[in-house]
Short mmCIF file of N, CA and C in Angstrom, two decimals:
data_model
loop_
_atom_site.label_atom_id
_atom_site.label_comp_id
_atom_site.label_asym_id
_atom_site.label_seq_id
_atom_site.Cartn_x
_atom_site.Cartn_y
_atom_site.Cartn_z
N MET A 3 108.86 106.99 68.81
CA MET A 3 108.26 106.91 70.12
C MET A 3 108.81 108.01 71.04
N ARG A 4 110.09 108.36 70.89
CA ARG A 4 110.71 109.35 71.76
C ARG A 4 110.01 110.70 71.65
N GLY A 5 109.47 111.03 70.51
CA GLY A 5 108.79 112.30 70.33
C GLY A 5 107.49 112.41 71.12
N ALA A 6 106.99 111.29 71.61
CA ALA A 6 105.75 111.31 72.38
C ALA A 6 105.97 111.76 73.81
N PHE A 7 107.21 111.90 74.22
CA PHE A 7 107.52 112.28 75.59
C PHE A 7 108.25 113.62 75.62
N ASN A 8 107.98 114.41 76.65
CA ASN A 8 108.62 115.70 76.85
C ASN A 8 109.81 115.48 77.78
N LEU A 9 111.02 115.73 77.31
CA LEU A 9 112.22 115.56 78.11
C LEU A 9 112.71 116.92 78.58
N THR A 10 112.84 117.08 79.87
CA THR A 10 113.32 118.33 80.45
C THR A 10 114.46 118.03 81.41
N VAL A 11 115.56 118.72 81.28
CA VAL A 11 116.69 118.56 82.18
C VAL A 11 116.63 119.67 83.22
N VAL A 12 116.69 119.28 84.50
CA VAL A 12 116.61 120.24 85.60
C VAL A 12 117.84 120.07 86.47
N HIS A 13 118.49 121.16 86.81
CA HIS A 13 119.67 121.11 87.67
C HIS A 13 119.34 121.75 89.01
N HIS A 14 119.70 121.07 90.07
CA HIS A 14 119.46 121.58 91.43
C HIS A 14 120.41 122.75 91.68
N PRO A 15 119.90 123.95 91.95
CA PRO A 15 120.76 125.13 92.07
C PRO A 15 121.57 125.18 93.37
N PHE A 16 121.19 124.43 94.39
CA PHE A 16 121.88 124.52 95.67
C PHE A 16 122.38 123.16 96.14
N SER A 17 122.94 122.38 95.22
CA SER A 17 123.39 121.04 95.59
C SER A 17 124.55 121.12 96.59
N CYS A 18 124.62 120.13 97.45
CA CYS A 18 125.71 120.08 98.44
C CYS A 18 127.06 119.91 97.76
N HIS A 19 127.06 119.31 96.58
CA HIS A 19 128.31 119.15 95.85
C HIS A 19 128.86 120.50 95.41
N ASP A 20 127.97 121.38 94.97
CA ASP A 20 128.40 122.70 94.50
C ASP A 20 128.56 123.71 95.63
N HIS A 21 127.91 123.48 96.76
CA HIS A 21 127.95 124.39 97.91
C HIS A 21 128.25 123.61 99.20
N PRO A 22 129.45 123.04 99.32
CA PRO A 22 129.75 122.16 100.47
C PRO A 22 129.81 122.88 101.81
N ASP A 23 130.02 124.18 101.81
CA ASP A 23 130.15 124.90 103.08
C ASP A 23 128.87 125.61 103.51
N ALA A 24 127.79 125.38 102.80
CA ALA A 24 126.50 125.98 103.15
C ALA A 24 125.59 124.90 103.71
N PHE A 25 124.54 125.32 104.39
CA PHE A 25 123.58 124.37 104.95
C PHE A 25 123.01 123.50 103.84
N PRO A 26 122.91 122.20 104.02
CA PRO A 26 123.31 121.40 105.17
C PRO A 26 124.66 120.73 104.99
N GLY A 27 125.55 121.30 104.21
CA GLY A 27 126.89 120.74 104.02
C GLY A 27 127.68 120.75 105.30
N PHE A 28 128.88 121.24 105.26
CA PHE A 28 129.72 121.31 106.46
C PHE A 28 129.34 122.53 107.27
N ASP A 29 128.12 122.58 107.71
CA ASP A 29 127.60 123.71 108.47
C ASP A 29 127.54 123.33 109.95
N ALA A 30 128.28 124.06 110.77
CA ALA A 30 128.32 123.76 112.21
C ALA A 30 126.96 123.95 112.86
N ALA A 31 126.09 124.75 112.25
CA ALA A 31 124.78 125.03 112.84
C ALA A 31 123.76 123.90 112.60
N LEU A 32 124.16 122.86 111.90
CA LEU A 32 123.22 121.78 111.56
C LEU A 32 122.60 121.15 112.80
N ASN A 33 123.37 121.00 113.89
CA ASN A 33 122.86 120.35 115.08
C ASN A 33 122.71 121.27 116.28
N VAL A 34 122.90 122.58 116.09
CA VAL A 34 122.75 123.53 117.19
C VAL A 34 121.28 123.57 117.61
N GLY A 35 121.03 123.30 118.87
CA GLY A 35 119.68 123.31 119.39
C GLY A 35 118.85 122.09 119.03
N TYR A 36 119.47 121.10 118.43
CA TYR A 36 118.76 119.88 118.03
C TYR A 36 119.13 118.77 118.99
N GLY A 37 118.15 118.21 119.67
CA GLY A 37 118.40 117.18 120.67
C GLY A 37 118.58 115.78 120.12
N GLY A 38 118.47 115.63 118.84
CA GLY A 38 118.62 114.31 118.23
C GLY A 38 117.26 113.73 117.88
N ASP A 39 117.31 112.66 117.08
CA ASP A 39 116.06 111.99 116.72
C ASP A 39 115.59 111.13 117.89
N GLN A 40 114.63 110.26 117.67
CA GLN A 40 114.08 109.46 118.76
C GLN A 40 115.11 108.54 119.40
N TYR A 41 116.23 108.31 118.72
CA TYR A 41 117.29 107.46 119.26
C TYR A 41 118.49 108.27 119.74
N GLY A 42 118.38 109.60 119.68
CA GLY A 42 119.45 110.48 120.14
C GLY A 42 120.52 110.76 119.10
N ASN A 43 120.30 110.34 117.85
CA ASN A 43 121.29 110.56 116.80
C ASN A 43 121.25 112.00 116.31
N PRO A 44 122.42 112.60 116.07
CA PRO A 44 122.45 113.96 115.51
C PRO A 44 122.06 113.92 114.03
N ARG A 45 121.79 115.08 113.47
CA ARG A 45 121.48 115.16 112.04
C ARG A 45 122.72 114.80 111.24
N SER A 46 122.51 114.06 110.19
CA SER A 46 123.58 113.71 109.28
C SER A 46 123.52 114.69 108.10
N ARG A 47 124.63 115.32 107.79
CA ARG A 47 124.61 116.29 106.69
C ARG A 47 124.28 115.61 105.37
N GLY A 48 124.75 114.38 105.16
CA GLY A 48 124.47 113.69 103.91
C GLY A 48 123.00 113.37 103.74
N ILE A 49 122.39 112.85 104.80
CA ILE A 49 120.97 112.50 104.73
C ILE A 49 120.11 113.77 104.63
N THR A 50 120.48 114.79 105.39
CA THR A 50 119.73 116.05 105.33
C THR A 50 119.83 116.65 103.93
N CYS A 51 121.00 116.60 103.33
CA CYS A 51 121.19 117.12 101.98
C CYS A 51 120.36 116.32 100.98
N LEU A 52 120.35 115.00 101.13
CA LEU A 52 119.57 114.15 100.23
C LEU A 52 118.09 114.47 100.34
N LYS A 53 117.61 114.64 101.57
CA LYS A 53 116.19 114.97 101.77
C LYS A 53 115.84 116.30 101.11
N HIS A 54 116.67 117.31 101.30
CA HIS A 54 116.42 118.62 100.69
C HIS A 54 116.44 118.53 99.17
N HIS A 55 117.39 117.76 98.64
CA HIS A 55 117.52 117.57 97.20
C HIS A 55 116.24 116.95 96.62
N TRP A 56 115.78 115.84 97.21
CA TRP A 56 114.60 115.15 96.69
C TRP A 56 113.34 115.99 96.83
N MET A 57 113.18 116.67 97.95
CA MET A 57 111.99 117.50 98.12
C MET A 57 111.98 118.64 97.12
N TRP A 58 113.14 119.25 96.88
CA TRP A 58 113.23 120.33 95.91
C TRP A 58 112.90 119.80 94.51
N MET A 59 113.46 118.65 94.15
CA MET A 59 113.25 118.11 92.81
C MET A 59 111.79 117.71 92.57
N MET A 60 111.17 117.11 93.56
CA MET A 60 109.76 116.72 93.40
C MET A 60 108.88 117.96 93.26
N ARG A 61 109.12 118.94 94.11
CA ARG A 61 108.34 120.19 94.04
C ARG A 61 108.57 120.89 92.70
N ALA A 62 109.82 120.96 92.27
CA ALA A 62 110.14 121.62 91.00
C ALA A 62 109.52 120.88 89.83
N SER A 63 109.57 119.56 89.85
CA SER A 63 109.01 118.77 88.74
C SER A 63 107.51 118.97 88.60
N TRP A 64 106.78 118.87 89.70
CA TRP A 64 105.33 119.02 89.63
C TRP A 64 104.92 120.47 89.39
N THR A 65 105.75 121.43 89.79
CA THR A 65 105.44 122.84 89.52
C THR A 65 105.65 123.16 88.04
N MET A 66 106.67 122.54 87.44
CA MET A 66 106.94 122.79 86.03
C MET A 66 105.87 122.20 85.12
N PHE A 67 105.24 121.10 85.55
CA PHE A 67 104.25 120.41 84.73
C PHE A 67 102.96 120.20 85.54
N PRO A 68 102.26 121.27 85.90
CA PRO A 68 101.08 121.13 86.76
C PRO A 68 99.93 120.35 86.12
N ASP A 69 99.87 120.30 84.81
CA ASP A 69 98.78 119.60 84.13
C ASP A 69 99.17 118.21 83.65
N ALA A 70 100.34 117.74 84.06
CA ALA A 70 100.82 116.42 83.60
C ALA A 70 99.98 115.30 84.21
N ASP A 71 99.69 114.31 83.39
CA ASP A 71 98.98 113.13 83.88
C ASP A 71 99.95 112.21 84.61
N ALA A 72 101.20 112.21 84.17
CA ALA A 72 102.21 111.34 84.79
C ALA A 72 103.58 111.95 84.56
N LEU A 73 104.49 111.68 85.47
CA LEU A 73 105.88 112.10 85.33
C LEU A 73 106.77 110.88 85.51
N PHE A 74 107.78 110.78 84.69
CA PHE A 74 108.80 109.76 84.84
C PHE A 74 110.07 110.49 85.23
N PHE A 75 110.42 110.43 86.50
CA PHE A 75 111.51 111.23 87.04
C PHE A 75 112.73 110.34 87.24
N THR A 76 113.85 110.75 86.69
CA THR A 76 115.11 110.03 86.89
C THR A 76 116.23 111.04 87.11
N GLU A 77 117.33 110.54 87.61
CA GLU A 77 118.48 111.40 87.79
C GLU A 77 119.50 111.14 86.68
N GLU A 78 120.53 111.96 86.64
CA GLU A 78 121.45 111.96 85.52
C GLU A 78 122.35 110.73 85.43
N ASP A 79 122.44 109.94 86.47
CA ASP A 79 123.37 108.81 86.43
C ASP A 79 122.69 107.49 86.08
N TYR A 80 121.50 107.54 85.52
CA TYR A 80 120.79 106.32 85.11
C TYR A 80 121.01 106.07 83.62
N GLU A 81 121.02 104.79 83.25
CA GLU A 81 121.07 104.41 81.83
C GLU A 81 119.86 103.56 81.54
N TYR A 82 119.33 103.68 80.33
CA TYR A 82 118.12 102.98 79.96
C TYR A 82 118.32 102.18 78.68
N ALA A 83 117.56 101.11 78.59
CA ALA A 83 117.55 100.32 77.37
C ALA A 83 116.84 101.13 76.28
N PRO A 84 117.15 100.86 75.02
CA PRO A 84 116.48 101.60 73.94
C PRO A 84 114.97 101.44 73.94
N SER A 85 114.46 100.40 74.55
CA SER A 85 113.02 100.15 74.55
C SER A 85 112.28 100.84 75.69
N VAL A 86 112.94 101.69 76.49
CA VAL A 86 112.32 102.26 77.68
C VAL A 86 111.06 103.08 77.35
N PHE A 87 111.07 103.80 76.26
CA PHE A 87 109.91 104.62 75.92
C PHE A 87 108.71 103.76 75.54
N GLY A 88 108.95 102.69 74.82
CA GLY A 88 107.87 101.78 74.47
C GLY A 88 107.30 101.07 75.69
N VAL A 89 108.16 100.69 76.62
CA VAL A 89 107.72 100.03 77.85
C VAL A 89 106.89 101.01 78.68
N LEU A 90 107.33 102.26 78.80
CA LEU A 90 106.55 103.27 79.54
C LEU A 90 105.18 103.49 78.92
N ALA A 91 105.15 103.62 77.61
CA ALA A 91 103.87 103.85 76.93
C ALA A 91 102.94 102.65 77.12
N ALA A 92 103.47 101.44 77.02
CA ALA A 92 102.64 100.25 77.21
C ALA A 92 102.12 100.17 78.64
N GLY A 93 102.97 100.49 79.61
CA GLY A 93 102.56 100.46 81.01
C GLY A 93 101.49 101.48 81.31
N LEU A 94 101.65 102.69 80.79
CA LEU A 94 100.64 103.73 81.01
C LEU A 94 99.33 103.36 80.33
N GLY A 95 99.40 102.65 79.20
CA GLY A 95 98.19 102.23 78.51
C GLY A 95 97.42 101.16 79.25
N ARG A 96 98.08 100.44 80.15
CA ARG A 96 97.42 99.36 80.90
C ARG A 96 96.79 99.84 82.21
N LEU A 97 97.06 101.07 82.61
CA LEU A 97 96.50 101.56 83.87
C LEU A 97 95.00 101.71 83.76
N GLU A 98 94.32 101.27 84.80
CA GLU A 98 92.87 101.41 84.86
C GLU A 98 92.53 102.11 86.17
N GLY A 99 92.04 103.33 86.10
CA GLY A 99 91.69 104.06 87.33
C GLY A 99 92.93 104.54 88.05
N ASP A 100 92.78 104.76 89.33
CA ASP A 100 93.86 105.29 90.18
C ASP A 100 94.62 104.13 90.82
N GLN A 101 95.85 103.94 90.38
CA GLN A 101 96.70 102.87 90.92
C GLN A 101 97.95 103.48 91.51
N PHE A 102 98.08 103.41 92.81
CA PHE A 102 99.22 103.96 93.53
C PHE A 102 99.42 105.44 93.24
N GLY A 103 98.35 106.18 93.09
CA GLY A 103 98.44 107.61 92.83
C GLY A 103 98.66 107.95 91.38
N VAL A 104 98.73 106.93 90.51
CA VAL A 104 98.93 107.15 89.08
C VAL A 104 97.61 106.97 88.39
N VAL A 105 97.21 107.97 87.64
CA VAL A 105 95.93 107.89 86.93
C VAL A 105 96.19 107.86 85.45
#
């Protein structure tokens, strides 16, 4: 069953872990000229970094596989049961039409 799926490992080239002193890590310019959100809160470097990370990963994933019918995206710290591929295949086989953006 594992051969039915294409596994690709992608590493984020500008992660905050690898570049802590660059935007949006410990960058003093993160809140310069920023008046805060609707509640007056300043930007959080952790949340800003997370947002940049996820947006980059989603864009990179769909760019790498433009003709994919479906993507199963996970990060490196997840563990799966041995039956995960069979469950995914069964779930995809039960889809009828467009359900939550999945065709």
